[in-house]
Structure formats: structure tokens, C-alpha cells
Amino acid sequence: MSILKEKKILVGVTAGIAAYKIAHLVRLLIKAGAQVQVVMTPASKGFVTPLTLSTLSKNPVLSTFFSKEDENEQWNSHVDLGLWADLMIIAPATANTLSKMANGTSDNLLLATYLSAKSKVYFAPSMDLDMYKHPSTIASVSKLESFGNICIPAESGELASGLVGEGRMAEPESILTFIEADILKNLPLRNKKVLITAGPTYEAIDPVRFIGNYSSGKMGFELAKHAANLGAEVVLVAGVSNETVNHSLIKRIDVVTAQEMYDVVHQNFDTAAIAILSAAVADYRPKEVASEKIKKDDASMQIELVKTKDILASLGTIKKEQLLVGFALETSDEVANAIGKLKRKNLDFIVLNSLKDKGAGFKQETNKVSIIDKSEKISEFGLKSKTLVAKDIFNKILKKFNG
Ligand code: CTP
């Protein structure tokens, strides 16, 4: 999965011959799972049609401050566009537009949107070789870089003028690769390994029966996705779960029993920077597993259970620099019980969810948690999707990790 998945991307097109290649760039961005809004300068429409770009981006293309839909005049707000975007790509970026961007000119919708953009801005210059080398263009590029904008350097080759040299816009594939690599390189958990457990464990009684629980694994999977989006190399140790994940930075290892989860977690803990144990591990397992299906004979039956190993507690005893996070699902004396677990298991944080809260806990799309740290400071959060809960948990972790 591309790091650009679900990213909101503004594509600004200016009037260079390479504008025809933007159709392919938009196609690649959509394939990567991004949402794309194209903004064109009026003159660029001579090089590629808005119809092509609106069809490929699945969004109407904007090029003027006002557009008429039937009888209604509509204002295209550069401010809203600037706030909407997770990143902006200006490609092709002509010498004229680079100069205007560098000097704060805003005489078209694209330039006004650029000035309003709160996100990172990438620009891919495209012009003839002498224009590219002109001190004025070089000055524009370095001024833009001093603003924090990022230049995707032009390539060398045959130019539309027939001349050969530097100035050709980077190919759409190279633009995509450049941006993905730049985002990854700057992510806060880049090159850090994050170990996550998720879902229930099943403890066999006989070949067809087991002791399990209602955990869906959703919370752990959301944590894994969020960690990967922060650049981490994630090892997701998953009990039996219907959740799916498809991310190049997530290695999923499926397990069934508490003992299997224990073994895989221990194989991976040493090299981990962060471990978050959100799995609902069975506390007990049958002492004996019947090799044949148990027949119903008597009016009642008993199964002797023995304790499983507490994976989280075992990590607490061996941890060095790792940041260790556990979960607590409580029904009474929530805070006191959670703090007890935090101390007993030597955790950095415990995420408490109370089954008393409507919409929180097992099998739900939502969760309501409090995060308690070592100094017993409690941060409470409202009911929200498990995706957003994962974000809150990582915000806490990042603060501690970087501070
Ligand atoms: N945990 C674990 N291994 C176990 C049991 C629990 O790693 N064998 C982890 C869970 O993933 C979770 C935390 O420990 O992060 C839950 O703590 P625990 O004390 O087991 O909670 P409960 O099962 O609710 O315990 P109790 O019944 O004692 O309240």
C-alpha cells in the first residue's frame, strides 16, 4: 500500500508542454489511493483538457475564482482548498509560476491556493534548458526552498524545443516515487520497529472446540495501520481475526493460542522500540487437550484449566529501552485496577477502556479510552472511531518517545 493512500492531494497544473503528462500523474495518484483535486492555471488548459483531468481525478477541475453551474455562480475558495490538502504538487511548474510563487503574486486561483496552503508543497519545474539555468529561475527555486517547498528536480533529455539538456519535468512515476520517499524519510517512526498484538487467542478443548472471546482485533489492527503510516516497521501478531491489512510496512504473523503469541512476541521484542499489547489473551487454557472430540455422556462435565503465561507482564520484566503499552478492560474500580496493572507489569502507559461506556470495547467500531502514564496522570478521551483512538494513543507515545 502506498503511503499516499487516503491523502488529500492538490495538483496544480501550469502552462508547460509537460502538462499533458499530468493526466498520467493523476492516474497514478488515484491508483495509490489518494483523493485528488486538480487546480489549473487558465493558460494550462491549452495543453491538457480539464475534462481529461476531472475524469481521471473524479473531481471537477477548478481554474477560476468563480465558476458557473447552471444559473448559480459558485466561489471556489482558495482558502478551503489550502486547508483541505495534505500536500500540494505543482507540476509542471513553469518559470513564470515559480517566479510568481517566490514573490507572492496571486493573480490566479492556483497561486492564491499556493499562498493559502498549510501543507507541504512540492513543485516539478518544466522549461527549456536556458530558462532552467537562468539566474532568475535559480533564485526563484532557492527562495521557494527557503520557504520549505520541495523541488523535484527537472531531468535531462530532449526538450519540446528540440534542444537537449536539463529542464524536462520529472516523469510522473519519478514524481510519485520522489514524494513517497520524501514523506517516508520524514516520518517520526521511520526505522523504528513497533510490535503489536491484536485479537483473541483460542485455547483448544478438543479438535472442534475451544475457549475464546469476542475480541475482533479491530483496535490492534488500527494501531498497526497508524504505526505504519508514521513510518514504523510493524510486526502485527494477530490472534484469530477477520480484520485485513495491506501495507508494505506491516508484517502480519497469525497465531492461535496464547503460547504461540508469547513465542512470536518474544522473538520480536528485543529489536522493538515500542510494544503495544492490545490482544485479548485467554487467561486460562484447558490443562489437557482431548485428541478426540469429547462425547456428551454425563449430565455435567468439568474441564480443568491452567493459567496461560502473561505476555505483557513477561515483557515488563525484561524490557530495556522499549516503550511498553498495555490495555485494561475493566468493569469496576476501573482507574485503580488499571493503575495496579500498570505498576505490576512495569508499563509506560496503560489504555483503559471501561465496559460501562456505551460504544466502547469488544466488537464495536468505536472506543472510549483513558490513557494513564507511569506518574498516574490520566488523559481522558471521548467516544470515537478506533482509527482515531489509535491516533490518540500514538500522539501520547510520540510525545514520550521524542521528549
Ligand atoms: N495480556 C497478555 N497476556 C496475557 C493476558 C493479558 O499480554 N496472558 C495483556 C493484554 O494484551 C492487555 C493486558 O495484558 O494488554 C490486560 O491485562 P490483564 O491483567 O490480563 O487484564 P485482564 O485479562 O482483564 O485481567 P484481570 O482478569 O486480572 O482483570
Coordinates of C-alpha atoms and ligand atoms in Angstrom, one line a residue:
M1 CA 0.0 0.0 0.0
S2 CA 1.3 3.5 -0.9
I3 CA 1.9 6.0 1.9
L4 CA -0.3 8.3 -0.3
K5 CA -3.4 6.2 0.4
E6 CA -6.2 8.4 1.6
K7 CA -4.0 11.5 1.4
K8 CA -5.8 14.6 0.1
I9 CA -3.6 15.9 -2.8
L10 CA -3.9 19.2 -4.6
V11 CA -2.4 19.0 -8.1
G12 CA -1.6 22.4 -9.5
V13 CA -1.1 22.5 -13.3
T14 CA 0.6 25.4 -15.1
A15 CA 1.1 26.1 -18.8
G16 CA 4.0 24.0 -19.8
I17 CA 4.0 21.4 -22.6
A18 CA 4.6 18.7 -19.9
A19 CA 1.0 19.4 -18.7
Y20 CA -0.1 16.5 -20.9
K21 CA 1.8 14.1 -18.6
I22 CA -0.3 15.2 -15.6
A23 CA -3.1 13.0 -16.8
H24 CA -0.8 10.1 -16.1
L25 CA 0.3 11.6 -12.7
V26 CA -3.3 12.0 -11.6
R27 CA -4.0 8.4 -12.7
L28 CA -1.0 7.2 -10.6
L29 CA -2.1 9.2 -7.5
I30 CA -5.7 7.8 -7.8
K31 CA -4.3 4.3 -8.1
A32 CA -2.2 4.9 -5.0
G33 CA -5.5 5.6 -3.2
A34 CA -5.2 9.4 -2.9
Q35 CA -8.0 11.9 -3.2
V36 CA -7.1 14.3 -5.9
Q37 CA -8.2 17.9 -6.6
V38 CA -6.8 19.5 -9.7
V39 CA -6.4 23.3 -9.9
M40 CA -5.2 24.6 -13.3
T41 CA -4.0 28.0 -14.4
P42 CA -6.2 29.3 -17.3
A43 CA -3.4 29.1 -19.8
S44 CA -2.6 25.4 -19.0
K45 CA -6.0 24.4 -20.4
G46 CA -4.4 24.7 -23.8
F47 CA -2.1 21.8 -23.1
V48 CA -4.4 19.3 -21.4
T49 CA -8.2 19.5 -21.1
P50 CA -10.0 19.9 -17.8
L51 CA -12.3 17.1 -18.9
T52 CA -9.4 14.7 -19.0
L53 CA -8.2 15.7 -15.6
S54 CA -11.7 15.8 -14.0
T55 CA -12.5 12.3 -15.3
L56 CA -9.2 10.9 -14.0
S57 CA -9.3 12.7 -10.7
K58 CA -13.0 12.0 -10.2
N59 CA -13.4 15.7 -9.2
P60 CA -14.4 18.8 -11.1
V61 CA -11.3 20.7 -12.1
L62 CA -11.0 24.3 -10.8
S63 CA -9.3 27.1 -12.6
T64 CA -11.0 30.4 -11.8
F65 CA -12.2 32.1 -8.6
F66 CA -15.8 31.8 -9.8
S67 CA -17.4 29.1 -11.8
K68 CA -21.0 28.9 -13.1
E69 CA -23.0 25.8 -12.6
D70 CA -26.3 26.2 -14.4
E71 CA -27.6 29.6 -13.2
N72 CA -25.7 29.6 -9.9
E73 CA -22.4 31.3 -9.6
Q74 CA -20.0 29.5 -7.3
W75 CA -17.0 30.8 -5.4
N76 CA -14.0 28.5 -5.5
S77 CA -12.4 29.2 -2.2
H78 CA -8.6 29.0 -2.3
V79 CA -8.6 29.1 1.5
D80 CA -10.7 26.0 1.8
L81 CA -8.6 24.2 -0.8
G82 CA -5.4 25.2 1.1
L83 CA -6.9 23.9 4.3
W84 CA -8.2 20.7 2.7
A85 CA -4.9 19.5 1.3
D86 CA -2.5 17.1 3.0
L87 CA 0.0 18.0 0.3
M88 CA 0.2 20.1 -2.9
I89 CA 2.1 19.2 -6.1
I90 CA 2.7 21.9 -8.7
A91 CA 3.6 20.1 -11.9
P92 CA 4.6 21.2 -14.4
A93 CA 5.9 24.4 -12.7
T94 CA 6.8 26.9 -15.3
A95 CA 9.4 29.7 -14.8
N96 CA 6.6 32.2 -14.7
T97 CA 4.7 30.4 -12.0
L98 CA 7.9 29.7 -9.9
S99 CA 8.7 33.4 -10.1
K100 CA 5.2 34.4 -9.0
M101 CA 5.2 31.8 -6.2
A102 CA 8.5 33.2 -5.0
N103 CA 7.2 36.7 -5.0
G104 CA 3.7 36.2 -3.5
T105 CA 1.8 37.1 -6.6
S106 CA -1.7 35.7 -6.6
D107 CA -3.3 36.6 -9.9
N108 CA -5.0 33.2 -10.4
L109 CA -6.7 30.6 -8.3
L110 CA -3.7 28.3 -8.4
L111 CA -1.3 30.9 -7.0
A112 CA -3.8 32.1 -4.4
T113 CA -4.3 28.4 -3.3
Y114 CA -0.5 28.0 -3.1
L115 CA -0.3 31.0 -0.8
S116 CA -3.1 29.6 1.4
A117 CA -1.7 26.0 1.5
K118 CA -0.8 24.9 5.0
S119 CA 0.6 21.6 3.8
K120 CA 3.9 20.7 2.3
V121 CA 4.3 21.9 -1.3
Y122 CA 6.3 20.0 -4.0
F123 CA 7.0 21.6 -7.4
A124 CA 8.3 20.0 -10.5
P125 CA 10.0 22.6 -12.8
S126 CA 9.5 22.3 -16.5
M127 CA 11.1 24.6 -19.1
D128 CA 13.7 25.0 -21.7
L129 CA 17.3 24.5 -20.7
D130 CA 18.3 28.1 -20.8
M131 CA 15.3 29.2 -18.8
Y132 CA 16.1 26.5 -16.2
K133 CA 19.7 27.7 -15.9
H134 CA 18.8 31.4 -15.8
P135 CA 19.9 33.1 -12.5
S136 CA 16.3 34.3 -12.1
T137 CA 14.9 30.8 -12.2
I138 CA 17.6 29.5 -9.9
A139 CA 16.8 32.4 -7.5
S140 CA 13.1 31.5 -7.6
V141 CA 13.8 27.9 -6.8
S142 CA 16.1 28.6 -3.9
K143 CA 13.7 31.1 -2.5
L144 CA 10.9 28.6 -2.6
E145 CA 13.2 26.0 -1.0
S146 CA 13.9 28.5 1.8
F147 CA 10.1 28.7 2.3
G148 CA 10.2 24.9 2.9
N149 CA 8.8 24.0 -0.5
I150 CA 10.4 21.0 -2.1
C151 CA 11.8 20.9 -5.6
I152 CA 11.5 17.7 -7.6
P153 CA 14.5 18.4 -10.0
A154 CA 14.0 18.5 -13.7
E155 CA 15.6 15.7 -15.7
S156 CA 17.9 16.0 -18.7
G157 CA 16.9 14.9 -22.1
E158 CA 15.3 16.0 -25.3
L159 CA 13.1 19.1 -24.8
A160 CA 10.0 20.2 -26.7
S161 CA 12.0 22.9 -28.4
G162 CA 14.3 20.3 -30.0
L163 CA 17.2 21.3 -27.7
V164 CA 18.8 18.7 -25.5
G165 CA 19.6 19.4 -21.8
E166 CA 18.2 19.9 -18.3
G167 CA 14.7 21.3 -17.9
R168 CA 12.4 18.4 -18.7
M169 CA 9.8 17.7 -16.0
A170 CA 10.5 14.6 -13.9
E171 CA 8.4 11.7 -15.3
P172 CA 5.1 11.1 -13.4
E173 CA 6.5 7.8 -11.9
S174 CA 9.6 9.6 -10.7
I175 CA 7.4 12.4 -9.1
L176 CA 5.4 9.8 -7.3
T177 CA 8.4 7.9 -6.1
F178 CA 10.1 11.1 -5.0
I179 CA 7.2 12.2 -2.9
E180 CA 6.6 8.8 -1.3
A181 CA 10.3 8.6 -0.4
D182 CA 10.3 12.2 1.0
I183 CA 7.2 11.5 3.1
L184 CA 8.6 8.2 4.4
K185 CA 12.0 9.8 5.2
N186 CA 10.4 12.4 7.4
L187 CA 8.0 10.2 9.3
P188 CA 8.5 10.2 13.1
L189 CA 8.8 6.4 13.5
R190 CA 11.0 5.8 10.4
N191 CA 13.3 2.8 11.0
K192 CA 11.7 2.0 14.3
K193 CA 10.1 -1.4 14.9
V194 CA 6.7 -1.5 16.6
L195 CA 5.3 -4.7 17.9
I196 CA 1.6 -5.0 18.3
T197 CA -0.7 -7.9 19.5
A198 CA -4.3 -8.0 18.4
G199 CA -7.4 -10.1 18.6
P200 CA -8.4 -13.1 20.7
T201 CA -6.5 -16.3 21.4
Y202 CA -8.2 -19.6 21.1
E203 CA -7.4 -22.4 23.5
A204 CA -8.3 -25.8 22.3
I205 CA -10.5 -28.2 24.4
D206 CA -10.7 -30.9 21.7
P207 CA -10.3 -31.0 17.9
V208 CA -13.5 -29.0 17.4
R209 CA -14.0 -26.8 20.5
F210 CA -12.0 -24.0 22.1
I211 CA -12.2 -21.3 24.7
G212 CA -12.2 -17.9 23.1
N213 CA -13.6 -14.4 23.5
Y214 CA -15.4 -11.8 21.4
S215 CA -12.5 -9.6 20.6
S216 CA -12.5 -8.6 16.9
G217 CA -8.9 -7.4 16.8
K218 CA -10.0 -4.1 15.3
M219 CA -8.2 -1.9 17.8
G220 CA -4.9 -3.7 17.3
F221 CA -5.2 -3.5 13.5
E222 CA -5.9 0.2 13.6
L223 CA -2.9 0.7 15.8
A224 CA -0.8 -1.3 13.3
K225 CA -2.0 0.8 10.4
H226 CA -1.4 4.1 12.3
A227 CA 2.2 3.0 13.2
A228 CA 2.9 2.1 9.6
N229 CA 1.6 5.4 8.5
L230 CA 4.1 7.0 10.9
G231 CA 6.8 5.1 9.1
A232 CA 7.3 2.3 11.5
E233 CA 8.2 -1.3 10.6
V234 CA 5.3 -3.1 12.2
V235 CA 5.1 -6.7 13.4
L236 CA 1.4 -7.4 14.0
V237 CA 0.9 -10.6 16.0
A238 CA -2.7 -11.4 15.3
G239 CA -5.0 -13.9 17.0
V240 CA -8.0 -15.3 15.1
S241 CA -9.5 -12.2 13.4
N242 CA -11.5 -11.3 10.3
E243 CA -9.7 -8.0 10.0
T244 CA -7.5 -7.4 7.0
V245 CA -4.5 -5.3 6.4
N246 CA -2.4 -4.5 3.3
H247 CA 0.5 -2.2 4.0
S248 CA 4.1 -2.7 2.9
L249 CA 5.4 -1.8 6.3
I250 CA 3.2 -4.3 8.2
K251 CA 4.3 -7.9 8.7
R252 CA 1.3 -9.9 10.0
I253 CA 2.0 -13.1 11.9
D254 CA -1.1 -15.1 12.6
V255 CA -1.2 -17.2 15.8
V256 CA -4.0 -19.1 17.6
T257 CA -3.0 -19.8 21.2
A258 CA -1.6 -17.7 24.0
Q259 CA 1.6 -19.8 23.9
E260 CA 2.1 -19.2 20.2
M261 CA 1.5 -15.4 20.7
Y262 CA 4.0 -15.5 23.6
D263 CA 6.6 -17.2 21.5
V264 CA 6.3 -14.8 18.5
V265 CA 6.2 -11.7 20.7
H266 CA 9.4 -12.8 22.5
Q267 CA 11.1 -13.5 19.2
N268 CA 10.4 -9.9 18.2
F269 CA 10.7 -7.8 21.4
D270 CA 14.4 -7.4 21.6
T271 CA 14.7 -5.3 18.4
A272 CA 11.4 -3.4 19.0
A273 CA 11.3 0.2 20.1
I274 CA 7.6 0.2 21.1
A275 CA 5.4 -2.7 22.0
I276 CA 1.6 -2.3 22.3
L277 CA -0.2 -5.4 23.6
S278 CA -3.9 -5.0 22.8
A279 CA -4.7 -8.6 22.3
A280 CA -7.4 -10.3 24.4
V281 CA -5.3 -13.2 25.6
A282 CA -7.0 -16.1 27.3
D283 CA -6.0 -16.1 30.9
Y284 CA -6.6 -19.9 31.2
R285 CA -6.4 -22.9 28.9
P286 CA -7.5 -26.5 29.3
K287 CA -4.9 -28.5 31.1
E288 CA -5.3 -31.4 28.6
V289 CA -6.5 -31.1 25.0
A290 CA -8.6 -34.2 24.1
S291 CA -7.3 -35.8 21.0
E292 CA -10.8 -37.0 20.0
K293 CA -14.0 -35.0 20.1
I294 CA -15.4 -35.2 23.6
K295 CA -18.8 -37.1 23.7
K296 CA -21.7 -35.9 25.8
D297 CA -22.1 -38.6 28.4
D298 CA -22.9 -37.2 31.8
A299 CA -25.3 -34.5 32.9
S300 CA -22.3 -32.2 33.6
M301 CA -18.7 -32.1 32.9
Q302 CA -15.6 -30.3 34.1
I303 CA -12.6 -29.0 32.3
E304 CA -9.5 -28.3 34.4
L305 CA -7.9 -25.0 33.4
V306 CA -4.4 -23.8 34.0
K307 CA -3.1 -20.3 33.7
T308 CA -1.5 -19.1 30.4
K309 CA 1.6 -17.0 30.5
D310 CA 1.0 -13.3 30.9
I311 CA 2.8 -12.0 27.8
L312 CA 2.7 -8.3 28.8
A313 CA 4.0 -8.9 32.3
S314 CA 6.8 -11.1 30.9
L315 CA 7.9 -8.2 28.7
G316 CA 7.8 -5.8 31.7
T317 CA 10.4 -7.9 33.4
I318 CA 12.9 -7.9 30.5
K319 CA 12.3 -4.5 28.9
K320 CA 15.3 -2.2 28.4
E321 CA 14.7 0.9 26.3
Q322 CA 11.4 -0.3 24.9
L323 CA 8.3 1.7 25.5
L324 CA 5.7 -0.8 26.7
V325 CA 1.9 -0.2 26.5
G326 CA -0.9 -2.4 27.7
F327 CA -4.6 -2.4 27.7
A328 CA -7.1 -2.8 30.5
L329 CA -10.7 -3.7 30.1
E330 CA -12.5 -3.1 33.4
T331 CA -16.0 -3.2 34.7
S332 CA -15.5 -1.8 38.3
D333 CA -12.8 0.3 40.1
E334 CA -11.5 1.0 36.6
V335 CA -8.8 3.5 37.4
A336 CA -7.4 1.8 40.5
N337 CA -7.3 -1.6 38.7
A338 CA -5.7 -0.1 35.6
I339 CA -3.0 1.7 37.7
G340 CA -2.4 -1.6 39.5
K341 CA -1.7 -3.4 36.2
L342 CA 0.5 -0.5 35.0
K343 CA 2.7 -0.9 38.1
R344 CA 2.6 -4.7 38.3
K345 CA 3.5 -5.2 34.7
N346 CA 6.1 -2.3 34.6
L347 CA 4.3 -0.4 31.7
D348 CA 4.9 3.1 30.4
F349 CA 1.2 3.5 29.6
I350 CA -2.0 1.7 30.1
V351 CA -5.0 2.3 27.9
L352 CA -8.1 1.8 29.9
N353 CA -11.5 1.1 28.5
S354 CA -14.5 0.6 30.6
L355 CA -17.2 -1.8 29.6
K356 CA -19.6 0.5 31.3
D357 CA -19.1 3.1 28.5
K358 CA -21.7 2.6 25.7
G359 CA -20.0 2.0 22.3
A360 CA -16.7 1.0 23.9
G361 CA -14.9 -2.3 24.0
F362 CA -15.3 -5.6 22.1
K363 CA -16.9 -5.9 18.7
Q364 CA -17.5 -2.2 18.4
E365 CA -16.4 0.2 15.7
T366 CA -15.8 2.8 18.4
N367 CA -14.0 3.0 21.7
K368 CA -13.7 5.4 24.6
V369 CA -10.4 5.3 26.4
S370 CA -8.3 6.9 29.1
I371 CA -4.6 6.7 28.9
I372 CA -2.7 6.5 32.2
D373 CA 1.1 7.1 32.3
K374 CA 3.7 6.0 34.9
S375 CA 3.1 9.1 37.0
E376 CA -0.6 8.1 37.2
K377 CA -1.6 11.1 35.1
I378 CA -4.9 10.3 33.4
S379 CA -5.8 11.7 29.9
E380 CA -9.5 11.1 29.1
F381 CA -10.8 10.9 25.5
G382 CA -14.3 10.9 24.1
L383 CA -16.1 8.2 22.2
K384 CA -14.6 7.9 18.8
S385 CA -13.7 5.5 16.0
K386 CA -11.0 3.0 16.7
T387 CA -9.0 4.7 13.9
L388 CA -9.0 8.0 15.9
V389 CA -8.3 6.2 19.2
A390 CA -5.2 4.7 17.6
K391 CA -4.1 8.2 16.6
D392 CA -4.6 9.5 20.3
I393 CA -2.6 6.6 21.6
F394 CA 0.3 7.3 19.2
N395 CA 0.2 11.0 19.9
K396 CA 0.9 10.1 23.5
I397 CA 3.6 7.7 22.6
L398 CA 5.3 10.1 20.2
K399 CA 5.4 12.8 22.9
K400 CA 7.1 10.5 25.3
F401 CA 9.3 8.9 22.6
N402 CA 10.6 12.2 21.3
G403 CA 10.6 14.0 24.6
Ligands
CTP1 N1 -2.2 -9.8 28.4 C1 -1.1 -10.5 27.9 N2 -1.1 -11.9 28.2 C2 -2.0 -12.5 28.9 C3 -3.1 -11.7 29.5 C4 -3.1 -10.4 29.2 O1 -0.3 -10.0 27.2 N3 -1.9 -13.8 29.2 C5 -2.2 -8.3 28.2 C6 -3.3 -7.9 27.3 O2 -3.0 -7.9 25.9 C7 -3.6 -6.5 27.8 C8 -3.3 -6.6 29.3 O3 -2.4 -7.7 29.4 O4 -2.7 -5.5 27.3 C9 -4.6 -6.9 30.0 O5 -4.2 -7.2 31.3 P1 -4.9 -8.3 32.2 O6 -4.4 -8.2 33.6 O7 -4.7 -9.7 31.6 O8 -6.3 -7.9 32.1 P2 -7.5 -8.9 32.4 O9 -7.4 -10.1 31.5 O10 -8.7 -8.1 32.2 O11 -7.0 -9.3 33.8 P3 -7.9 -9.5 35.1 O12 -8.9 -10.5 34.7 O13 -6.9 -9.8 36.1 O14 -8.5 -8.1 35.3

